[in-house]
Amino acid sequence: MKDTGILLINCPDQKGLVAAIADFLFRHNGNILHADQHQDGTLNLFLTRVEWDLRDFDLSLENFDAAFSPIAQRFSMEWRLTCSGPRPRIAVFVSRHDHCLADLLYRQKSGELHGEIVLIISNHPDTRWLAEFYQIPFHHFPIAPDTKALTEKAQLGLLKSHGVDLVVLARYMQILSGDFIREYPRRIINIHHSFLPAFHGAKPYHRAFERGVKLIGATSHYVTETLDDGPIIEQDVIRISHRDNLEDLVQKGADLEKMVLSRAVKWHIQNRVLVYANKTVVFD
Amino acid sequence: MKDTGILLINCPDQKGLVAAIADFLFRHNGNILHADQHQDGTLNLFLTRVEWDLRDFDLSLENFDAAFSPIAQRFSMEWRLTCSGPRPRIAVFVSRHDHCLADLLYRQKSGELHGEIVLIISNHPDTRWLAEFYQIPFHHFPIAPDTKALTEKAQLGLLKSHGVDLVVLARYMQILSGDFIREYPRRIINIHHSFLPAFHGAKPYHRAFERGVKLIGATSHYVTETLDDGPIIEQDVIRISHRDNLEDLVQKGADLEKMVLSRAVKWHIQNRVLVYANKTVVFD
Amino acid sequence: MKDTGILLINCPDQKGLVAAIADFLFRHNGNILHADQHQDGTLNLFLTRVEWDLRDFDLSLENFDAAFSPIAQRFSMEWRLTCSGPRPRIAVFVSRHDHCLADLLYRQKSGELHGEIVLIISNHPDTRWLAEFYQIPFHHFPIAPDTKALTEKAQLGLLKSHGVDLVVLARYMQILSGDFIREYPRRIINIHHSFLPAFHGAKPYHRAFERGVKLIGATSHYVTETLDDGPIIEQDVIRISHRDNLEDLVQKGADLEKMVLSRAVKWHIQNRVLVYANKTVVFD
Amino acid sequence: MKDTGILLINCPDQKGLVAAIADFLFRHNGNILHADQHQDGTLNLFLTRVEWDLRDFDLSLENFDAAFSPIAQRFSMEWRLTCSGPRPRIAVFVSRHDHCLADLLYRQKSGELHGEIVLIISNHPDTRWLAEFYQIPFHHFPIAPDTKALTEKAQLGLLKSHGVDLVVLARYMQILSGDFIREYPRRIINIHHSFLPAFHGAKPYHRAFERGVKLIGATSHYVTETLDDGPIIEQDVIRISHRDNLEDLVQKGADLEKMVLSRAVKWHIQNRVLVYANKTVVFD
């Protein structure tokens, strides 16, 4: 895999944007590997992701800011620079259902996920076996209403001490407080077991079964302070029939959840996801 | 196509049901072509659809009721007998978007839809060209709030005089009254341009676009007095991306709507749809 | 889960078949839970799967044969009786790619797969870690052309001594001999990483990439003596685009392979698969 | 819809390409609306599509060639300039199955297809009713082996006299000669009723039915001199089951064919399709 720099940019649309960015990279001897841009015509926004080879690039990432700032200011850009090298450090929160956790752990071990799961936190002890097998620190925090604030504080302490960049809620059935969420803006990814916005909140499979829908879904999104309302990163669905009882829905849904969550995490790690207006652009 | 009899049955589950039905048909020399049964374990219900060849069947459909009643009573069956021969007479209601109407008309003409569209009713004159091409009576009823009751009465009159068996709302953007709906229970099929229950009500594509979902859907359901809440017959979805603007959603959605509505209408005509507990079993 | 009996039947179509079977079960006090039947009109075949509750059933499975034989003979049935109780014993063969093996092991441990993986056989040592973690006997058989016959003999010995009912080739990149296959007719399930019959044989992802297809697939089938030509149990596909390079195809395909193979194995274990005319009916 | 210019470029990958193109358009006061680029790492190729607003663009399309040529030569580009304004003139060839023709005609009339169907050619008279309804010239050419060359010559004459830009084979069951194909390179689009490369050639639904596949497909591709082997533009599939007989396959397939062909035609018209190495990049 090449060592690359990645720019995610969001600004008012205007002439010369592509030329200015491409010219800047070219002047510093950067070979563009991928460049994708998108206009949101309704909001008159220009959104782009540019990825270039860092070999031969004559600007160090420390000096990038100073060099790029004039362009960013001229076009009133919101921008973010990352590079493909470092593997983000991930904490996974989980409750009893372990299929998403097991899936993420396997994908990391197999090399598919370019990140490092450094911490597993659960309100139940059930998934400790997986943590032990993959030799990852496991912390069990039983939940009680009156200790929730304290628990979250302890959890945040662990995240800091492990240098966590990304929090993944892999079927974690607790609601995080606003205080917690604000510590990791756009860096907490959840999997919800329905095709949002249908069946947000509790027991989506039960409600899907009762409503008699013909497809069930799963949705991965960034967590915001409004439950199940954050920017959607990925969704998918699978067909069900009257032959499927509630247990079948849960089982079919589990396969969906694994795929949808792992795609969202992968894309986040690859810096493909740009958030604006409570939506995402996933540059593919 | 064979001339067949079709029984749709719904009753409490108990031993001997399949044997009783199969034995009854066998004694009258009926060869079962399809038999599908389903248990709803939650509600302890037995639901079945049996289709048999009417050739050699020694019971006329007029006498069927008397002969079958003892079995029906013994097992407390709700049951319905139909046969494949007669082509149901269909009225299509439409507003301005004509893609579903055009699709149904083409499918009828090509022989795919075993029904006869005998009437087109619209609150706009825009689709008259299609009616004329396919030589089907077209009635234009402009809608005004204070004449709605009168209009519906006139429409019902037309349905009666044309002997209509099934009403299809092919993107008809008016809400029918309870009085109207009660005249055609489980015989009014609507297409809603979202993946219900997400985005029920008005402007679903706009709301899907704003929410940033990654798939859009269409849902065909029987109309009940609660808006967009009737038993779902069929649903499907298609993937969208940030590259799709609102107009693209509308166009991709149109293809979905055509397929989903035409499947629902076809299955209804083939007597494959059994409604219970505000859900459907679609025997395939 | 209920203790059930399952009959899979295949015979020339004729009147009275459903009645005869249902009546037989009813007379022995069996409550039918599922009954699905299918006609192949081209071949004039009747194919059915009936599942009934063994509680209260007054016939022991040892005596079933004698009691049912007169019916079977009258209708010239090919039939097979199984019951839901015993968990089939499974051997998994694997080469280097371990995603399907890891997936099957996890599904067994989570209770989704109603079978027992009792043996893992590989021509490489790479997957030993998984076997050790799940505490399943692992046997490494390096492959050399001149010892193939001997190796297969040793493998067959292991299968016998472990009482194996089902062999799953979970990306096993060796071709089994006819002698081996004939020992487990319709009991060896393979996963092929293409949408068969497209790209049968070697390197399907490479060939899909070169041909520029827009979807890639995976196929699970019973192994027969003609390579990649056995009865297909399940297939699925996923969309790719020009942005996907060969490595992306392999990764997307891996997710497909896991799902397709695990469905096929699950359905086989549930006695849902009836083979005839080199095809399958999967009763769902 | 905006009036836009579109460049499709294919050249060896090298530094400065994006900058050179973007800078050229910027210097001529063009606002880039979409720019997508792709690298084929295996072949070391750079492939791009750039679309810009022609309003305020200070270069006329007549002068574009001279102005852009130095850049094109520097980077050894194969390139093609088109603009969104003119509606391509389309000839549709069809045999007896009229679903794709009817679909294309409806999409054109509804404004979805930004092209003009100016000519319908068939080896059967069956679809004349559609041509008459949409008031499009219809030419019937019965096919006989010994007059094939003459017939094709007459057909080519019609294409020329109607100024046809694009030929669509909408289930045209005749094989065009190499001489014919060479007159419209990469401008003849076919729909094949299978998931190519599976079931190329005759009777794909029959063969899919016999092989017992679990999904059927449709493929739209540019016609080349090797049958069913041209660059694939779009494919899709639909699930079938043992309950579907051959007739059901044909009907389900017809819906696929319509969607797949209409997408391919739409993308071709929007100049989204770049062909290289017998594959396509479809810029979306």
mmCIF file of C-alpha atoms in Angstrom, chain D residues 3-280:
data_model
loop_
_atom_site.group_PDB
_atom_site.id
_atom_site.type_symbol
_atom_site.label_atom_id
_atom_site.label_comp_id
_atom_site.label_asym_id
_atom_site.label_seq_id
_atom_site.Cartn_x
_atom_site.Cartn_y
_atom_site.Cartn_z
ATOM 1 C CA ASP D 3 -25.410 23.463 -21.027
ATOM 2 C CA THR D 4 -22.160 21.665 -20.345
ATOM 3 C CA GLY D 5 -18.982 20.514 -22.025
ATOM 4 C CA ILE D 6 -17.672 17.045 -21.323
ATOM 5 C CA LEU D 7 -14.168 15.684 -21.788
ATOM 6 C CA LEU D 8 -13.407 11.962 -21.666
ATOM 7 C CA ILE D 9 -9.683 11.317 -21.468
ATOM 8 C CA ASN D 10 -7.555 8.178 -21.440
ATOM 9 C CA CYS D 11 -3.745 8.355 -21.206
ATOM 10 C CA PRO D 12 -0.667 7.001 -19.424
ATOM 11 C CA ASP D 13 -0.682 8.075 -15.787
ATOM 12 C CA GLN D 14 1.762 10.827 -14.833
ATOM 13 C CA LYS D 15 2.113 13.795 -12.540
ATOM 14 C CA GLY D 16 0.339 17.046 -13.254
ATOM 15 C CA LEU D 17 -2.511 15.650 -15.344
ATOM 16 C CA VAL D 18 -5.343 16.866 -13.124
ATOM 17 C CA ALA D 19 -3.676 20.241 -12.659
ATOM 18 C CA ALA D 20 -3.125 20.687 -16.390
ATOM 19 C CA ILE D 21 -6.747 19.920 -17.281
ATOM 20 C CA ALA D 22 -8.249 21.922 -14.420
ATOM 21 C CA ASP D 23 -5.960 24.856 -15.114
ATOM 22 C CA PHE D 24 -6.851 24.848 -18.809
ATOM 23 C CA LEU D 25 -10.565 25.001 -18.051
ATOM 24 C CA PHE D 26 -10.058 27.632 -15.378
ATOM 25 C CA ARG D 27 -8.038 29.872 -17.689
ATOM 26 C CA HIS D 28 -10.954 29.763 -20.109
ATOM 27 C CA ASN D 29 -13.370 30.638 -17.342
ATOM 28 C CA GLY D 30 -15.062 27.230 -17.127
ATOM 29 C CA ASN D 31 -16.634 26.195 -13.835
ATOM 30 C CA ILE D 32 -16.080 22.463 -13.305
ATOM 31 C CA LEU D 33 -19.332 20.804 -12.268
ATOM 32 C CA HIS D 34 -18.149 17.209 -12.051
ATOM 33 C CA ALA D 35 -14.687 15.770 -12.265
ATOM 34 C CA ASP D 36 -14.012 12.137 -11.702
ATOM 35 C CA GLN D 37 -10.804 10.335 -12.364
ATOM 36 C CA HIS D 38 -9.659 6.801 -12.159
ATOM 37 C CA GLN D 39 -6.341 4.986 -12.314
ATOM 38 C CA ASP D 40 -6.019 1.511 -13.711
ATOM 39 C CA GLY D 41 -2.973 0.494 -11.727
ATOM 40 C CA THR D 42 -2.441 -2.693 -13.703
ATOM 41 C CA LEU D 43 -2.200 -0.899 -17.027
ATOM 42 C CA ASN D 44 -0.834 2.368 -15.551
ATOM 43 C CA LEU D 45 -3.638 4.306 -17.177
ATOM 44 C CA PHE D 46 -5.287 7.565 -16.149
ATOM 45 C CA LEU D 47 -8.952 7.843 -17.096
ATOM 46 C CA THR D 48 -11.048 10.907 -16.442
ATOM 47 C CA ARG D 49 -14.327 12.600 -17.168
ATOM 48 C CA VAL D 50 -14.649 16.329 -16.615
ATOM 49 C CA GLU D 51 -17.864 18.271 -17.081
ATOM 50 C CA TRP D 52 -18.028 22.042 -16.907
ATOM 51 C CA ASP D 53 -20.545 24.816 -17.326
ATOM 52 C CA LEU D 54 -20.430 26.321 -20.846
ATOM 53 C CA ARG D 55 -21.941 29.589 -19.618
ATOM 54 C CA ASP D 56 -19.068 32.098 -19.381
ATOM 55 C CA PHE D 57 -16.682 29.573 -20.965
ATOM 56 C CA ASP D 58 -14.677 31.769 -23.331
ATOM 57 C CA LEU D 59 -13.681 29.130 -25.850
ATOM 58 C CA SER D 60 -16.078 28.021 -28.589
ATOM 59 C CA LEU D 61 -16.254 24.305 -29.207
ATOM 60 C CA GLU D 62 -14.883 24.865 -32.713
ATOM 61 C CA ASN D 63 -11.737 26.362 -31.257
ATOM 62 C CA PHE D 64 -11.425 23.860 -28.442
ATOM 63 C CA ASP D 65 -9.390 21.388 -30.452
ATOM 64 C CA ALA D 66 -6.655 23.816 -31.342
ATOM 65 C CA ALA D 67 -6.448 25.183 -27.802
ATOM 66 C CA PHE D 68 -6.429 21.825 -26.047
ATOM 67 C CA SER D 69 -4.169 19.942 -28.482
ATOM 68 C CA PRO D 70 -0.859 20.974 -26.888
ATOM 69 C CA ILE D 71 -1.958 19.532 -23.543
ATOM 70 C CA ALA D 72 -3.326 16.411 -25.210
ATOM 71 C CA GLN D 73 -0.040 15.857 -27.019
ATOM 72 C CA ARG D 74 2.111 16.500 -23.977
ATOM 73 C CA PHE D 75 0.309 13.752 -22.065
ATOM 74 C CA SER D 76 -0.353 11.423 -25.061
ATOM 75 C CA MET D 77 -4.080 11.626 -24.456
ATOM 76 C CA GLU D 78 -6.848 9.809 -26.281
ATOM 77 C CA TRP D 79 -9.663 12.281 -25.751
ATOM 78 C CA ARG D 80 -13.190 13.048 -26.820
ATOM 79 C CA LEU D 81 -15.141 16.277 -26.434
ATOM 80 C CA THR D 82 -18.907 16.306 -26.336
ATOM 81 C CA CYS D 83 -21.492 18.626 -24.956
ATOM 82 C CA SER D 84 -24.766 18.057 -23.214
ATOM 83 C CA GLY D 85 -26.853 20.130 -25.583
ATOM 84 C CA PRO D 86 -27.560 18.080 -28.719
ATOM 85 C CA ARG D 87 -29.849 15.089 -28.351
ATOM 86 C CA PRO D 88 -28.300 12.053 -30.049
ATOM 87 C CA ARG D 89 -30.407 10.470 -32.778
ATOM 88 C CA ILE D 90 -31.186 6.846 -32.019
ATOM 89 C CA ALA D 91 -32.260 3.873 -34.150
ATOM 90 C CA VAL D 92 -33.798 0.955 -32.302
ATOM 91 C CA PHE D 93 -33.573 -2.547 -33.768
ATOM 92 C CA VAL D 94 -36.079 -5.053 -32.417
ATOM 93 C CA SER D 95 -37.483 -8.486 -33.194
ATOM 94 C CA ARG D 96 -40.696 -9.808 -31.630
ATOM 95 C CA HIS D 97 -40.277 -9.095 -27.902
ATOM 96 C CA ASP D 98 -41.311 -5.480 -27.574
ATOM 97 C CA HIS D 99 -40.804 -4.758 -23.855
ATOM 98 C CA CYS D 100 -37.460 -3.003 -24.239
ATOM 99 C CA LEU D 101 -38.663 -0.960 -27.192
ATOM 100 C CA ALA D 102 -41.842 0.081 -25.355
ATOM 101 C CA ASP D 103 -39.765 1.005 -22.335
ATOM 102 C CA LEU D 104 -37.310 3.136 -24.294
ATOM 103 C CA LEU D 105 -40.126 4.924 -26.122
ATOM 104 C CA TYR D 106 -41.885 5.719 -22.876
ATOM 105 C CA ARG D 107 -38.674 6.962 -21.265
ATOM 106 C CA GLN D 108 -38.004 9.214 -24.204
ATOM 107 C CA LYS D 109 -41.501 10.660 -24.162
ATOM 108 C CA SER D 110 -41.365 11.228 -20.406
ATOM 109 C CA GLY D 111 -38.165 13.208 -20.832
ATOM 110 C CA GLU D 112 -35.974 10.772 -18.936
ATOM 111 C CA LEU D 113 -33.931 9.850 -22.010
ATOM 112 C CA HIS D 114 -32.080 12.820 -23.442
ATOM 113 C CA GLY D 115 -32.050 11.397 -26.962
ATOM 114 C CA GLU D 116 -34.371 11.135 -29.920
ATOM 115 C CA ILE D 117 -35.544 7.817 -31.296
ATOM 116 C CA VAL D 118 -35.806 8.570 -34.996
ATOM 117 C CA LEU D 119 -36.090 5.122 -36.510
ATOM 118 C CA ILE D 120 -37.316 1.639 -35.624
ATOM 119 C CA ILE D 121 -36.084 -1.326 -37.643
ATOM 120 C CA SER D 122 -37.388 -4.847 -37.250
ATOM 121 C CA ASN D 123 -37.252 -8.232 -38.904
ATOM 122 C CA HIS D 124 -40.904 -8.692 -37.921
ATOM 123 C CA PRO D 125 -43.955 -6.466 -38.290
ATOM 124 C CA ASP D 126 -45.158 -7.062 -34.697
ATOM 125 C CA THR D 127 -44.005 -3.816 -33.123
ATOM 126 C CA ARG D 128 -45.451 -1.514 -35.742
ATOM 127 C CA TRP D 129 -48.259 -0.522 -33.345
ATOM 128 C CA LEU D 130 -45.751 1.043 -30.960
ATOM 129 C CA ALA D 131 -44.020 2.914 -33.754
ATOM 130 C CA GLU D 132 -47.316 4.259 -34.958
ATOM 131 C CA PHE D 133 -48.427 5.343 -31.501
ATOM 132 C CA TYR D 134 -45.216 7.265 -30.941
ATOM 133 C CA GLN D 135 -45.164 8.395 -34.603
ATOM 134 C CA ILE D 136 -41.720 7.088 -35.426
ATOM 135 C CA PRO D 137 -40.752 5.716 -38.841
ATOM 136 C CA PHE D 138 -40.879 1.907 -38.832
ATOM 137 C CA HIS D 139 -39.084 -0.282 -41.342
ATOM 138 C CA HIS D 140 -39.690 -3.971 -41.681
ATOM 139 C CA PHE D 141 -36.829 -6.034 -43.110
ATOM 140 C CA PRO D 142 -37.623 -9.744 -43.265
ATOM 141 C CA ILE D 143 -34.438 -11.726 -42.906
ATOM 142 C CA ALA D 144 -33.332 -14.369 -45.341
ATOM 143 C CA PRO D 145 -29.824 -15.811 -45.355
ATOM 144 C CA ASP D 146 -29.107 -14.975 -48.955
ATOM 145 C CA THR D 147 -30.223 -11.347 -48.717
ATOM 146 C CA LYS D 148 -28.594 -10.487 -45.409
ATOM 147 C CA ALA D 149 -25.806 -8.416 -46.938
ATOM 148 C CA LEU D 150 -28.276 -6.471 -49.055
ATOM 149 C CA THR D 151 -30.591 -5.921 -46.107
ATOM 150 C CA GLU D 152 -27.789 -4.586 -43.959
ATOM 151 C CA LYS D 153 -26.783 -2.240 -46.750
ATOM 152 C CA ALA D 154 -30.318 -0.889 -46.926
ATOM 153 C CA GLN D 155 -30.426 -0.544 -43.143
ATOM 154 C CA LEU D 156 -27.139 1.350 -43.119
ATOM 155 C CA GLY D 157 -28.562 3.640 -45.778
ATOM 156 C CA LEU D 158 -31.509 4.408 -43.522
ATOM 157 C CA LEU D 159 -29.217 5.066 -40.565
ATOM 158 C CA LYS D 160 -27.220 7.532 -42.627
ATOM 159 C CA SER D 161 -30.231 9.285 -44.082
ATOM 160 C CA HIS D 162 -31.727 9.686 -40.595
ATOM 161 C CA GLY D 163 -28.439 10.960 -39.177
ATOM 162 C CA VAL D 164 -28.341 8.200 -36.571
ATOM 163 C CA ASP D 165 -25.683 8.523 -33.840
ATOM 164 C CA LEU D 166 -26.512 5.472 -31.767
ATOM 165 C CA VAL D 167 -27.947 2.045 -32.576
ATOM 166 C CA VAL D 168 -29.776 0.184 -29.812
ATOM 167 C CA LEU D 169 -30.463 -3.528 -30.208
ATOM 168 C CA ALA D 170 -33.548 -3.905 -28.029
ATOM 169 C CA ARG D 171 -33.888 -7.700 -28.204
ATOM 170 C CA TYR D 172 -32.935 -7.871 -31.885
ATOM 171 C CA MET D 173 -32.393 -11.565 -32.455
ATOM 172 C CA GLN D 174 -30.173 -11.239 -35.522
ATOM 173 C CA ILE D 175 -26.397 -11.168 -35.590
ATOM 174 C CA LEU D 176 -24.970 -8.109 -37.313
ATOM 175 C CA SER D 177 -22.037 -8.565 -39.676
ATOM 176 C CA GLY D 178 -18.592 -7.200 -38.983
ATOM 177 C CA ASP D 179 -19.066 -4.784 -41.858
ATOM 178 C CA PHE D 180 -22.117 -3.311 -40.167
ATOM 179 C CA ILE D 181 -20.526 -3.128 -36.741
ATOM 180 C CA ARG D 182 -17.447 -1.349 -38.033
ATOM 181 C CA GLU D 183 -19.664 1.497 -39.242
ATOM 182 C CA TYR D 184 -20.751 2.255 -35.671
ATOM 183 C CA PRO D 185 -17.826 1.430 -33.427
ATOM 184 C CA ARG D 186 -18.772 1.702 -29.738
ATOM 185 C CA ARG D 187 -22.088 3.094 -30.868
ATOM 186 C CA ILE D 188 -24.148 -0.098 -30.980
ATOM 187 C CA ILE D 189 -25.590 -1.136 -27.611
ATOM 188 C CA ASN D 190 -27.085 -4.598 -27.136
ATOM 189 C CA ILE D 191 -29.081 -6.172 -24.325
ATOM 190 C CA HIS D 192 -28.323 -9.826 -23.683
ATOM 191 C CA HIS D 193 -30.698 -11.751 -21.475
ATOM 192 C CA SER D 194 -28.157 -13.367 -19.190
ATOM 193 C CA PHE D 195 -25.471 -12.445 -16.724
ATOM 194 C CA LEU D 196 -22.564 -12.527 -19.150
ATOM 195 C CA PRO D 197 -20.239 -14.317 -19.576
ATOM 196 C CA ALA D 198 -22.633 -17.012 -18.337
ATOM 197 C CA PHE D 199 -25.035 -18.241 -21.007
ATOM 198 C CA HIS D 200 -23.717 -16.226 -23.943
ATOM 199 C CA GLY D 201 -25.303 -17.137 -27.234
ATOM 200 C CA ALA D 202 -28.751 -18.577 -27.800
ATOM 201 C CA LYS D 203 -31.587 -19.363 -25.378
ATOM 202 C CA PRO D 204 -30.013 -18.136 -22.121
ATOM 203 C CA TYR D 205 -33.203 -18.475 -20.066
ATOM 204 C CA HIS D 206 -33.605 -22.096 -21.105
ATOM 205 C CA ARG D 207 -30.050 -22.815 -20.154
ATOM 206 C CA ALA D 208 -30.303 -20.950 -16.845
ATOM 207 C CA PHE D 209 -33.401 -22.976 -16.034
ATOM 208 C CA GLU D 210 -31.684 -26.229 -16.840
ATOM 209 C CA ARG D 211 -28.547 -25.396 -14.888
ATOM 210 C CA GLY D 212 -30.629 -24.538 -11.838
ATOM 211 C CA VAL D 213 -29.088 -21.145 -11.092
ATOM 212 C CA LYS D 214 -30.566 -19.168 -8.204
ATOM 213 C CA LEU D 215 -30.345 -15.750 -9.872
ATOM 214 C CA ILE D 216 -30.869 -14.691 -13.474
ATOM 215 C CA GLY D 217 -29.333 -11.641 -15.075
ATOM 216 C CA ALA D 218 -29.235 -9.240 -17.984
ATOM 217 C CA THR D 219 -26.228 -7.527 -19.549
ATOM 218 C CA SER D 220 -25.961 -4.468 -21.730
ATOM 219 C CA HIS D 221 -22.769 -4.103 -23.750
ATOM 220 C CA TYR D 222 -21.263 -2.488 -26.796
ATOM 221 C CA VAL D 223 -21.405 -4.776 -29.778
ATOM 222 C CA THR D 224 -18.106 -6.027 -31.146
ATOM 223 C CA GLU D 225 -17.406 -8.620 -33.784
ATOM 224 C CA THR D 226 -17.208 -11.439 -31.241
ATOM 225 C CA LEU D 227 -20.712 -12.394 -30.155
ATOM 226 C CA ASP D 228 -21.708 -11.262 -26.630
ATOM 227 C CA ASP D 229 -18.129 -10.342 -25.887
ATOM 228 C CA GLY D 230 -18.098 -6.533 -26.131
ATOM 229 C CA PRO D 231 -17.373 -4.123 -23.272
ATOM 230 C CA ILE D 232 -20.047 -4.484 -20.582
ATOM 231 C CA ILE D 233 -21.823 -1.252 -19.662
ATOM 232 C CA GLU D 234 -24.303 -2.537 -17.095
ATOM 233 C CA GLN D 235 -25.559 -5.773 -15.557
ATOM 234 C CA ASP D 236 -28.095 -6.702 -12.972
ATOM 235 C CA VAL D 237 -29.669 -9.832 -11.527
ATOM 236 C CA ILE D 238 -32.852 -10.973 -9.852
ATOM 237 C CA ARG D 239 -33.425 -13.910 -7.533
ATOM 238 C CA ILE D 240 -35.470 -16.864 -8.758
ATOM 239 C CA SER D 241 -36.553 -20.017 -6.989
ATOM 240 C CA HIS D 242 -37.694 -23.508 -7.861
ATOM 241 C CA ARG D 243 -41.212 -22.086 -7.961
ATOM 242 C CA ASP D 244 -40.333 -20.144 -11.100
ATOM 243 C CA ASN D 245 -40.839 -22.062 -14.309
ATOM 244 C CA LEU D 246 -39.310 -21.067 -17.608
ATOM 245 C CA GLU D 247 -42.113 -18.618 -18.357
ATOM 246 C CA ASP D 248 -41.568 -16.911 -14.995
ATOM 247 C CA LEU D 249 -37.887 -16.542 -15.777
ATOM 248 C CA VAL D 250 -38.719 -14.873 -19.065
ATOM 249 C CA GLN D 251 -41.088 -12.468 -17.318
ATOM 250 C CA LYS D 252 -38.774 -11.608 -14.440
ATOM 251 C CA GLY D 253 -35.963 -11.266 -16.910
ATOM 252 C CA ALA D 254 -37.944 -8.837 -19.042
ATOM 253 C CA ASP D 255 -38.054 -6.355 -16.154
ATOM 254 C CA LEU D 256 -34.320 -6.670 -15.711
ATOM 255 C CA GLU D 257 -33.645 -6.211 -19.413
ATOM 256 C CA LYS D 258 -35.644 -2.993 -19.497
ATOM 257 C CA MET D 259 -33.798 -1.484 -16.575
ATOM 258 C CA VAL D 260 -30.350 -2.605 -17.610
ATOM 259 C CA LEU D 261 -30.703 -1.501 -21.229
ATOM 260 C CA SER D 262 -32.248 1.855 -20.363
ATOM 261 C CA ARG D 263 -29.470 2.617 -17.884
ATOM 262 C CA ALA D 264 -26.813 1.758 -20.445
ATOM 263 C CA VAL D 265 -28.442 3.926 -23.102
ATOM 264 C CA LYS D 266 -28.880 6.804 -20.659
ATOM 265 C CA TRP D 267 -25.248 6.674 -19.537
ATOM 266 C CA HIS D 268 -24.023 6.486 -23.120
ATOM 267 C CA ILE D 269 -26.090 9.547 -24.002
ATOM 268 C CA GLN D 270 -24.715 11.400 -20.991
ATOM 269 C CA ASN D 271 -21.215 10.615 -22.194
ATOM 270 C CA ARG D 272 -20.444 8.765 -18.992
ATOM 271 C CA VAL D 273 -18.990 5.645 -20.594
ATOM 272 C CA LEU D 274 -15.307 5.368 -21.398
ATOM 273 C CA VAL D 275 -14.146 2.205 -23.136
ATOM 274 C CA TYR D 276 -10.654 0.773 -22.795
ATOM 275 C CA ALA D 277 -9.171 -2.725 -22.818
ATOM 276 C CA ASN D 278 -12.573 -4.196 -23.744
ATOM 277 C CA LYS D 279 -14.006 -2.868 -20.464
ATOM 278 C CA THR D 280 -15.902 0.251 -19.536
#
